[in-house]
CSV table of C-alpha atoms in Angstrom, one decimal:
chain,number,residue,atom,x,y,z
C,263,UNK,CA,-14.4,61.2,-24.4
C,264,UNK,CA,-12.8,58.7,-22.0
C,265,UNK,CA,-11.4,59.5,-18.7
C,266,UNK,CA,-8.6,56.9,-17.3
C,267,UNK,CA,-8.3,57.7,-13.3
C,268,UNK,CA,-5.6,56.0,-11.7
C,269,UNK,CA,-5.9,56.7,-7.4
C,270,UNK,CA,-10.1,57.0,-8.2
C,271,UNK,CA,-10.8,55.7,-4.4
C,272,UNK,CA,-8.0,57.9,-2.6
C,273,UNK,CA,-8.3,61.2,-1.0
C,274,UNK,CA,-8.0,63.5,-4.4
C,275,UNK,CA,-9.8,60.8,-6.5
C,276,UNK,CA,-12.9,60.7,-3.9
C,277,UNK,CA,-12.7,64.5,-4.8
C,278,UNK,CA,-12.5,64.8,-8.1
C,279,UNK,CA,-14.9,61.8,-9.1
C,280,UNK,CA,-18.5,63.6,-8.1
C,281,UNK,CA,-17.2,67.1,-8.9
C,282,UNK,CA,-16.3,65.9,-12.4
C,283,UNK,CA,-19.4,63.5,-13.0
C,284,UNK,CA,-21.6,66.7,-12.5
C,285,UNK,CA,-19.8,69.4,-14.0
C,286,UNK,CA,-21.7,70.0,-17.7
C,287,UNK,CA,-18.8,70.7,-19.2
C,288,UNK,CA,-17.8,66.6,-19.0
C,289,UNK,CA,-21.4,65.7,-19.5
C,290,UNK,CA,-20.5,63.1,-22.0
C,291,UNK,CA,-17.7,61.9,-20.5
C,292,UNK,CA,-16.9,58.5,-19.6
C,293,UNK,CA,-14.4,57.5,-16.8
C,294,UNK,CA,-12.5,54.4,-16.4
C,295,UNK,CA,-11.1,53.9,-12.7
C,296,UNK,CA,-7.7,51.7,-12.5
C,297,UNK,CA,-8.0,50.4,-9.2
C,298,UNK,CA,-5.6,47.5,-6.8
C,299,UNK,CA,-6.2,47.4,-3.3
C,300,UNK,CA,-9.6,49.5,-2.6
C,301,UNK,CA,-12.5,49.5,-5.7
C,302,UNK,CA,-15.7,51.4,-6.9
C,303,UNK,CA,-19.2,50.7,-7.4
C,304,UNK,CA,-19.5,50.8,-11.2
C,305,UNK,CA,-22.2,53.2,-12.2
C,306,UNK,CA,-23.8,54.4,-15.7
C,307,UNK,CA,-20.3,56.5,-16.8
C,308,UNK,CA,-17.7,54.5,-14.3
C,309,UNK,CA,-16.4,51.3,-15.2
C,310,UNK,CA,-13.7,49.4,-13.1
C,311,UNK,CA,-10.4,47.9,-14.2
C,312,UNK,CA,-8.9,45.7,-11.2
C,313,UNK,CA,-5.4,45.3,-11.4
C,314,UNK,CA,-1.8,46.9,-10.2
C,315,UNK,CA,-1.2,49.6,-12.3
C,316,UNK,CA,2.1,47.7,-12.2
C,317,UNK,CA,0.9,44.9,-14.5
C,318,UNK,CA,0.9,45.9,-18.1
C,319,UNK,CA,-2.0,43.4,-19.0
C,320,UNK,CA,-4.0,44.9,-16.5
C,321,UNK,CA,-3.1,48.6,-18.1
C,322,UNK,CA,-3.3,47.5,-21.7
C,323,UNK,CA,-7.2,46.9,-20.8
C,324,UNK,CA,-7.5,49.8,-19.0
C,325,UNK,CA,-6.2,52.7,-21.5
C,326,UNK,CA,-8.7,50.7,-24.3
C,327,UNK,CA,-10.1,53.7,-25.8
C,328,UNK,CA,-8.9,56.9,-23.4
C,329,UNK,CA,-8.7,59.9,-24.7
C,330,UNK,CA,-7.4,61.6,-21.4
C,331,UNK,CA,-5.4,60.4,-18.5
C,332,UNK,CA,-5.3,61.2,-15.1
C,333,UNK,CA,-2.8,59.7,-12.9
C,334,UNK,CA,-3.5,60.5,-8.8
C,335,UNK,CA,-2.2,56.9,-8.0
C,336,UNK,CA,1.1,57.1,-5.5
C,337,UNK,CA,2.5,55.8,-2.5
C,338,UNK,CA,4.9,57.2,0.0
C,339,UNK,CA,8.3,55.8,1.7
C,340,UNK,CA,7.3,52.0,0.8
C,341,UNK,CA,10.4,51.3,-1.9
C,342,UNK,CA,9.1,48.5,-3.2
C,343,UNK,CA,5.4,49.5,-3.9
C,344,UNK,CA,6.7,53.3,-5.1
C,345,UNK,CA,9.1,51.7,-7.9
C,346,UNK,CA,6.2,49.6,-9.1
C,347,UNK,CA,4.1,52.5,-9.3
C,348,UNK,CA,5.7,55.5,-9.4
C,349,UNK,CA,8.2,54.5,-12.2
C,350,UNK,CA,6.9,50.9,-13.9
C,351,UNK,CA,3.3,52.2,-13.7
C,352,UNK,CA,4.1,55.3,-14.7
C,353,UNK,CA,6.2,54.3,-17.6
C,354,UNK,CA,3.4,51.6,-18.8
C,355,UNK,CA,0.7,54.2,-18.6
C,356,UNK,CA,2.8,56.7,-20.7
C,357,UNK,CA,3.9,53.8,-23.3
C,358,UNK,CA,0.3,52.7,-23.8
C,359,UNK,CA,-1.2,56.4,-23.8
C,360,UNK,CA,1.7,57.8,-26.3
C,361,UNK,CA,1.1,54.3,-28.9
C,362,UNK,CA,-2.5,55.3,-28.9
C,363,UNK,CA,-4.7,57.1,-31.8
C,364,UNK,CA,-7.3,58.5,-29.4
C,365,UNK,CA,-5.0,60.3,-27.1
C,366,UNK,CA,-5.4,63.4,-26.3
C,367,UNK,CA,-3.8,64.5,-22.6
C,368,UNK,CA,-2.1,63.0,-19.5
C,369,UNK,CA,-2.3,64.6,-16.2
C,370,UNK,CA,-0.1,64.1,-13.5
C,371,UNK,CA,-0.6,65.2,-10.4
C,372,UNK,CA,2.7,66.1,-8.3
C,373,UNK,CA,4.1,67.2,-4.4
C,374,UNK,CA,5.7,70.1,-3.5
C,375,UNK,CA,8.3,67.2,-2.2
C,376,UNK,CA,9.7,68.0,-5.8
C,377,UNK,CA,11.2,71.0,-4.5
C,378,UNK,CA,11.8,69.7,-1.5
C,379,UNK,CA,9.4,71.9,0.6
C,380,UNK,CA,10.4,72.8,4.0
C,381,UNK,CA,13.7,71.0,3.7
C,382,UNK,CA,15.7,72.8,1.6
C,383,UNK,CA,15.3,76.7,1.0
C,384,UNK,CA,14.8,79.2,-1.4
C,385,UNK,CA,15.8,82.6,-2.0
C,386,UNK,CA,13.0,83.8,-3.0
C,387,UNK,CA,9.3,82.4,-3.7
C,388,UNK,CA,9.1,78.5,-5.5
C,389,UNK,CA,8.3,79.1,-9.2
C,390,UNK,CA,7.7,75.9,-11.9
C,391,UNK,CA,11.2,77.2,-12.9
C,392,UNK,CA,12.6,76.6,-9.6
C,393,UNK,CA,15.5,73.8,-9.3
C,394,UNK,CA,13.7,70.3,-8.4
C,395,UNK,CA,15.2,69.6,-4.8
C,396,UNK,CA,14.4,66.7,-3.6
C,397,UNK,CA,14.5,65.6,0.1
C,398,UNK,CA,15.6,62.3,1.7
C,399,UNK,CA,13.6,59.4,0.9
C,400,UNK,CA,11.9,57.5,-1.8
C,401,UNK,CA,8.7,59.2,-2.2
C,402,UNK,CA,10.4,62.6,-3.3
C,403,UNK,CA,13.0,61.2,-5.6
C,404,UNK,CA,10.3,58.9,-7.8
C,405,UNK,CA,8.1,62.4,-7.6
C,406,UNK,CA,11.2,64.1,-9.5
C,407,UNK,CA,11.5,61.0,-12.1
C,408,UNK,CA,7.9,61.3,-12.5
C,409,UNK,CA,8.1,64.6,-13.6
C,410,UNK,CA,10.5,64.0,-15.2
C,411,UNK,CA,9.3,61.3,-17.2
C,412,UNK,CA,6.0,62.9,-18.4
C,413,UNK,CA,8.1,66.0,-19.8
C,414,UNK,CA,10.2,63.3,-21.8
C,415,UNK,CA,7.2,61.5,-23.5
C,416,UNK,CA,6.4,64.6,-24.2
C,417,UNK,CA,9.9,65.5,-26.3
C,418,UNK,CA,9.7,62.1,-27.6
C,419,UNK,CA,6.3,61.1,-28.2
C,420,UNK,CA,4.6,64.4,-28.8
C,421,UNK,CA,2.7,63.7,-26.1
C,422,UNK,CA,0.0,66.3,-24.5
C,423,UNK,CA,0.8,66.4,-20.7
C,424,UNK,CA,0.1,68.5,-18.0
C,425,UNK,CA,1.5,68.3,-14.4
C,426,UNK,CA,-0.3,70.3,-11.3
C,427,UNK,CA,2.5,70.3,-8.4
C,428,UNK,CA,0.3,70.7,-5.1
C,429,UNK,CA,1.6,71.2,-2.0
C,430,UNK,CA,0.8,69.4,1.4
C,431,UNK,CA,-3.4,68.6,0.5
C,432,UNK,CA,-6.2,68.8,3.5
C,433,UNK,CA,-9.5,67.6,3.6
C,434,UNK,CA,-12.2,66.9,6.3
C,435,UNK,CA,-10.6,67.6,9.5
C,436,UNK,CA,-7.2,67.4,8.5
C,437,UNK,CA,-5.7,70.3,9.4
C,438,UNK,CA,-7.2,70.3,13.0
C,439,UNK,CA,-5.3,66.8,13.3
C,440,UNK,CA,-1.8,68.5,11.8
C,441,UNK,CA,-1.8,70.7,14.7
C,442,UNK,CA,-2.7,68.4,17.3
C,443,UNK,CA,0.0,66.9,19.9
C,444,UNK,CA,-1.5,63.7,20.5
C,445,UNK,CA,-1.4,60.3,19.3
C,446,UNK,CA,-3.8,61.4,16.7
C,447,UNK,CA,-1.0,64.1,14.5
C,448,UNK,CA,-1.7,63.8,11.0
C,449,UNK,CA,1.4,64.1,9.1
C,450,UNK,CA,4.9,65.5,10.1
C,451,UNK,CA,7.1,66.5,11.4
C,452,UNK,CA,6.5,63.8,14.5
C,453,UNK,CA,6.5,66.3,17.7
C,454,UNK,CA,8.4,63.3,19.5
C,455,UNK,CA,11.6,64.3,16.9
C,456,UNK,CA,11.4,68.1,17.7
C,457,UNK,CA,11.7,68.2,21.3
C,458,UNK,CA,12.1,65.7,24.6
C,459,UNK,CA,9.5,63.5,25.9
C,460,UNK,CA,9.0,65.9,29.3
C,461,UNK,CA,8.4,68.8,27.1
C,462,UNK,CA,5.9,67.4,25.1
C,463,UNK,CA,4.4,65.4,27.5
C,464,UNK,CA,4.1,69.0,29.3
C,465,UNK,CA,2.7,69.9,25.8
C,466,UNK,CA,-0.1,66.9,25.5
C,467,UNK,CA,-0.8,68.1,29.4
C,468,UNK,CA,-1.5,71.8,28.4
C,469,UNK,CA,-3.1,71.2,25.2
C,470,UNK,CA,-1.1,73.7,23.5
C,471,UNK,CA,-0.9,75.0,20.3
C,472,UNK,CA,2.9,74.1,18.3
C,473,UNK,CA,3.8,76.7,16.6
C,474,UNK,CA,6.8,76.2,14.8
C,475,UNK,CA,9.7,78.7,13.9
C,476,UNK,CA,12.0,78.4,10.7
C,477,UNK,CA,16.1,78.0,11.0
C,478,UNK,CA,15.9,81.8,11.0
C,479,UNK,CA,13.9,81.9,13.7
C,480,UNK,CA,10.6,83.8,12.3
C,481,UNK,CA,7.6,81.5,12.4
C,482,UNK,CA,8.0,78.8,9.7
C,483,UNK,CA,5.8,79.1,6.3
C,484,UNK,CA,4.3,76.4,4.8
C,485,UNK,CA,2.3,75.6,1.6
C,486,UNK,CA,-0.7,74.4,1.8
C,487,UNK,CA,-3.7,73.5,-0.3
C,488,UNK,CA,-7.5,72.3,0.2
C,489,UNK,CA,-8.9,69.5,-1.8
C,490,UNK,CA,-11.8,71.1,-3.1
C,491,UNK,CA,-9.0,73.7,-4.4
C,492,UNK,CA,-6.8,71.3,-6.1
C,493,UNK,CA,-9.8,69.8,-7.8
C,494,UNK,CA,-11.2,72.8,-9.3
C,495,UNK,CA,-7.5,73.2,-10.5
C,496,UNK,CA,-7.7,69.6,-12.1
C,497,UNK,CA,-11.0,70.4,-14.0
C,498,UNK,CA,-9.5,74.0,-15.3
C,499,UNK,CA,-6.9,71.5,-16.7
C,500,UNK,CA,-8.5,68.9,-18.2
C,501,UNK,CA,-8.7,68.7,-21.9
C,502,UNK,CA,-7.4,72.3,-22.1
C,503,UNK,CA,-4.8,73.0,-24.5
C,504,UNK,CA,-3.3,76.3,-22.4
C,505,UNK,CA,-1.9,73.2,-20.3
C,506,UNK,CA,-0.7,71.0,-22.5
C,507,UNK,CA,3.1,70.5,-22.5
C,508,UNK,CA,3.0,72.4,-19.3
C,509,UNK,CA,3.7,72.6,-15.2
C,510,UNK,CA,1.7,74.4,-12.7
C,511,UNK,CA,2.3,74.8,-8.8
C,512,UNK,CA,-1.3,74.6,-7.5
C,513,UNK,CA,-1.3,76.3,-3.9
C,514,UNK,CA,-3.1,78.3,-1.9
C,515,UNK,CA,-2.1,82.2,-2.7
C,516,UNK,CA,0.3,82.3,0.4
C,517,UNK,CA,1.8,80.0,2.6
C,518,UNK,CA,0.8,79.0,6.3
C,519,UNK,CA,2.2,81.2,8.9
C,520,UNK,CA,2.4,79.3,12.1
C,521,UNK,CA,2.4,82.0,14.5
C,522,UNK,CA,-1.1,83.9,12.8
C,523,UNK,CA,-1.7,80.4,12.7
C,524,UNK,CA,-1.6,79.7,16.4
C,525,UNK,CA,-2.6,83.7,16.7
C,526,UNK,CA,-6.0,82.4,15.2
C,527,UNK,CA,-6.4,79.0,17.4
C,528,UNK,CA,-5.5,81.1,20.3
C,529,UNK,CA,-8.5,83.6,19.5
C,530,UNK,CA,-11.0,80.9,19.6
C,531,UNK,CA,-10.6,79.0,22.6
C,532,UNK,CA,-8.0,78.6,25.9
C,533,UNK,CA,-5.0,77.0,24.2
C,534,UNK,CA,-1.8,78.9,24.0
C,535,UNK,CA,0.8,78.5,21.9
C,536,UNK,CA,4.3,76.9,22.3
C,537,UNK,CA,7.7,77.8,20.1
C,538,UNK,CA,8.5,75.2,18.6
C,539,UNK,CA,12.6,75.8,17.1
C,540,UNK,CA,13.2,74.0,13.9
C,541,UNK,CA,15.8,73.8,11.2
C,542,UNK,CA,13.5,73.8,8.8
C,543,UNK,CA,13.0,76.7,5.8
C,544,UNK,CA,10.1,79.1,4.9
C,545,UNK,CA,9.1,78.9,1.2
C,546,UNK,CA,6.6,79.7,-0.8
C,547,UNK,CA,5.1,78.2,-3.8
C,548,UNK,CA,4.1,80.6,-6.2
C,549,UNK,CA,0.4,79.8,-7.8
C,550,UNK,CA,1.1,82.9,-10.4
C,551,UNK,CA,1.0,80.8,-13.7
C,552,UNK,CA,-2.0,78.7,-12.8
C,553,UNK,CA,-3.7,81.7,-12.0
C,554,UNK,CA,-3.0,83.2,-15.4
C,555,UNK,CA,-2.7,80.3,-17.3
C,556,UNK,CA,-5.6,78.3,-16.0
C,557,UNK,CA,-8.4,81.2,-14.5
C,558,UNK,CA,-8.3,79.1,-11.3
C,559,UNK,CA,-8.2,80.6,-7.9
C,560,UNK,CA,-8.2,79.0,-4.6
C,561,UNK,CA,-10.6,80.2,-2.7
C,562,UNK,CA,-10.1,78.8,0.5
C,563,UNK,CA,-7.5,80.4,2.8
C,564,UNK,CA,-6.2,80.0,6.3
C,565,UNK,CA,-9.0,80.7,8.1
C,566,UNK,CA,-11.1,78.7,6.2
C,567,UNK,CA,-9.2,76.0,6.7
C,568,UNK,CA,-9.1,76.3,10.4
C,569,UNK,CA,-12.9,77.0,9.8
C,570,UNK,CA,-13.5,73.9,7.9
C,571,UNK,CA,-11.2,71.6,9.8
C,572,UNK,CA,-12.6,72.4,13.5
C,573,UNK,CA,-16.1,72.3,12.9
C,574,UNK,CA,-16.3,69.3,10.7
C,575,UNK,CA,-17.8,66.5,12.4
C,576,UNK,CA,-17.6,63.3,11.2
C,577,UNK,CA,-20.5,60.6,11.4
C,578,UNK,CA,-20.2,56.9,12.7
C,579,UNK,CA,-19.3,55.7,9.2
C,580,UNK,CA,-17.0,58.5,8.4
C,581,UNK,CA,-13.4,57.2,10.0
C,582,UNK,CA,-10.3,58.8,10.0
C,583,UNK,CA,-8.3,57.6,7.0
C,584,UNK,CA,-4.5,58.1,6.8
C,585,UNK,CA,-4.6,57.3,2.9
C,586,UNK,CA,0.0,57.0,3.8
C,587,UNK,CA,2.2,57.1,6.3
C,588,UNK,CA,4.0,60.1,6.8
């Protein structure tokens, strides 16, 4: 078998890679990793094909002999890189896969921006069945056509897909960084848009804990998922035919409650927390069907994020990576 990973030097790919190299179940596996702007050390089952995914030279070469795709490889609110290769890429890697005779699965892996997350609500908890939603901005609409692509090559090409819809992904210390009021905030909402400069200046000064509440004013709710989650997810996937031709939300078993969040950060040190009013929604993204469907489980809940997150420590050649803005 022969693995074509598109994203192989990002955050998910840098994941998945060792985690699928020594799993015995992919002993024989080869993997082929597409990359453009940041490479791989080929080793005794990698290869490297250098190249936009973009160009369909470059992709021709690269599906030579896959059985099994898996496409990480996106970009965020850049319009001209995310056409490229969220919908040309995309469309050339499906083309090439579908014309193939050793093709045996494509995996996508999708946001929760599909649905539109915290900017638009729901009634009642985010199923695969749930009314894609997106919100304003490139990255979620080419997520929608994405989707919506792969289930059309597979109507009209027969082809075996599978699409895992994750939610907002942490590694490292990640999640420490989303809560933080500095300079340093991983991710969004900016705290500059929620509130004046005085107040949050007052914030930075007191080192406290934001803790944001919903349109409805409970404390908002917020998917989230670890990495090492959402790969064992991807390898309960991969080259299984319970998950061909189908969707899975892949998130933790219930959202983020900012204020247990901040009850939690409050219990472990001096920082208190601040209300934070937003207009955003509480949703939740049901995991249900991957749990039935798949056997896979996160294991690795809000506490252990804060757990992981706050005591990691990184080493001198171990920066901070933003992998995109936003």
């Amino acid at each position: 078998m022969r693995l074509l990973v598109t994203g192989a030097t990002g955050k998910v790919g840098q994941a998945f890679l060792p985690a699928f190299l020594s799993n015995p179940r992919f002993a024989e596996w080869n993997v082929v990793a597409l990359c453009n702007n940041r490479s791989l050390e080929p080793g005794p089952r990698i290869s490297v094909v250098k190249g936009s995914v973009a160009d369909p030279q470059i992709v021709g070469k690269a599906l030579e002999g896959v059985t099994h795709v898996l496409h990480l490889a996106a970009v965020k609110e850049t319009p001209d890189q995310a056409i490229d290769v969220a919908l040309k890429g995309l469309y050339l890697l499906l083309e090439g896969f579908s014309r193939s005779a050793a093709k045996q699965q494509f995996m996508l892996l999708s946001g929760d921006c599909v649905v539109g997350h915290i900017f638009h609500g729901y009634s009642a908890p985010i199923t695969e069945q749930s009314p894609r939603r997106a919100y304003r901005g490139v990255y979620a609409l080419t997520k929608v056509l994405e989707e919506t692509m792969v289930e059309q090559f597979g109507i009209q090409e027969g082809l075996n897909w599978t699409t895992l819809r994750a939610p907002w992904i942490m590694e490292k210390d990640d999640f420490r960084y989303a809560m933080e009021v500095g300079p340093d905030q991983f991710g969004g909402p900016p705290w500059s848009a929620m509130m004046g400069a005085d107040d949050l200046d007052a914030l930075r000064k007191n080192r406290a804990i934001p803790a944001m509440r919903d349109g409805r004013d409970a404390y908002l709710k917020r998917s989230f998922l670890h990495v090492d989650d959402l790969v064992n997810a991807m390898i309960a996937a991969l080259d299984n035919p319970a998950a061909y031709g189908e969707l899975f939300n892949v998130a933790m078993d219930q959202p983020v409650d900012y204020g247990a969040l901040a009850g939690i950060l409050e219990a472990s040190g001096d920082r208190q927390r601040r209300d934070i009013p937003t207009p955003f929604h509480s949703n939740w993204l049901d995991n249900s069907k991957a749990r039935m469907v798949l056997g896979w489980q996160p294991e690795i809940d809000v506490e252990g994020l804060v757990e992981r997150a706050w005591s990691y420590r990184r080493a001198g050649n171990d920066p901070r990576i933003i992998w995109y803005p936003g």
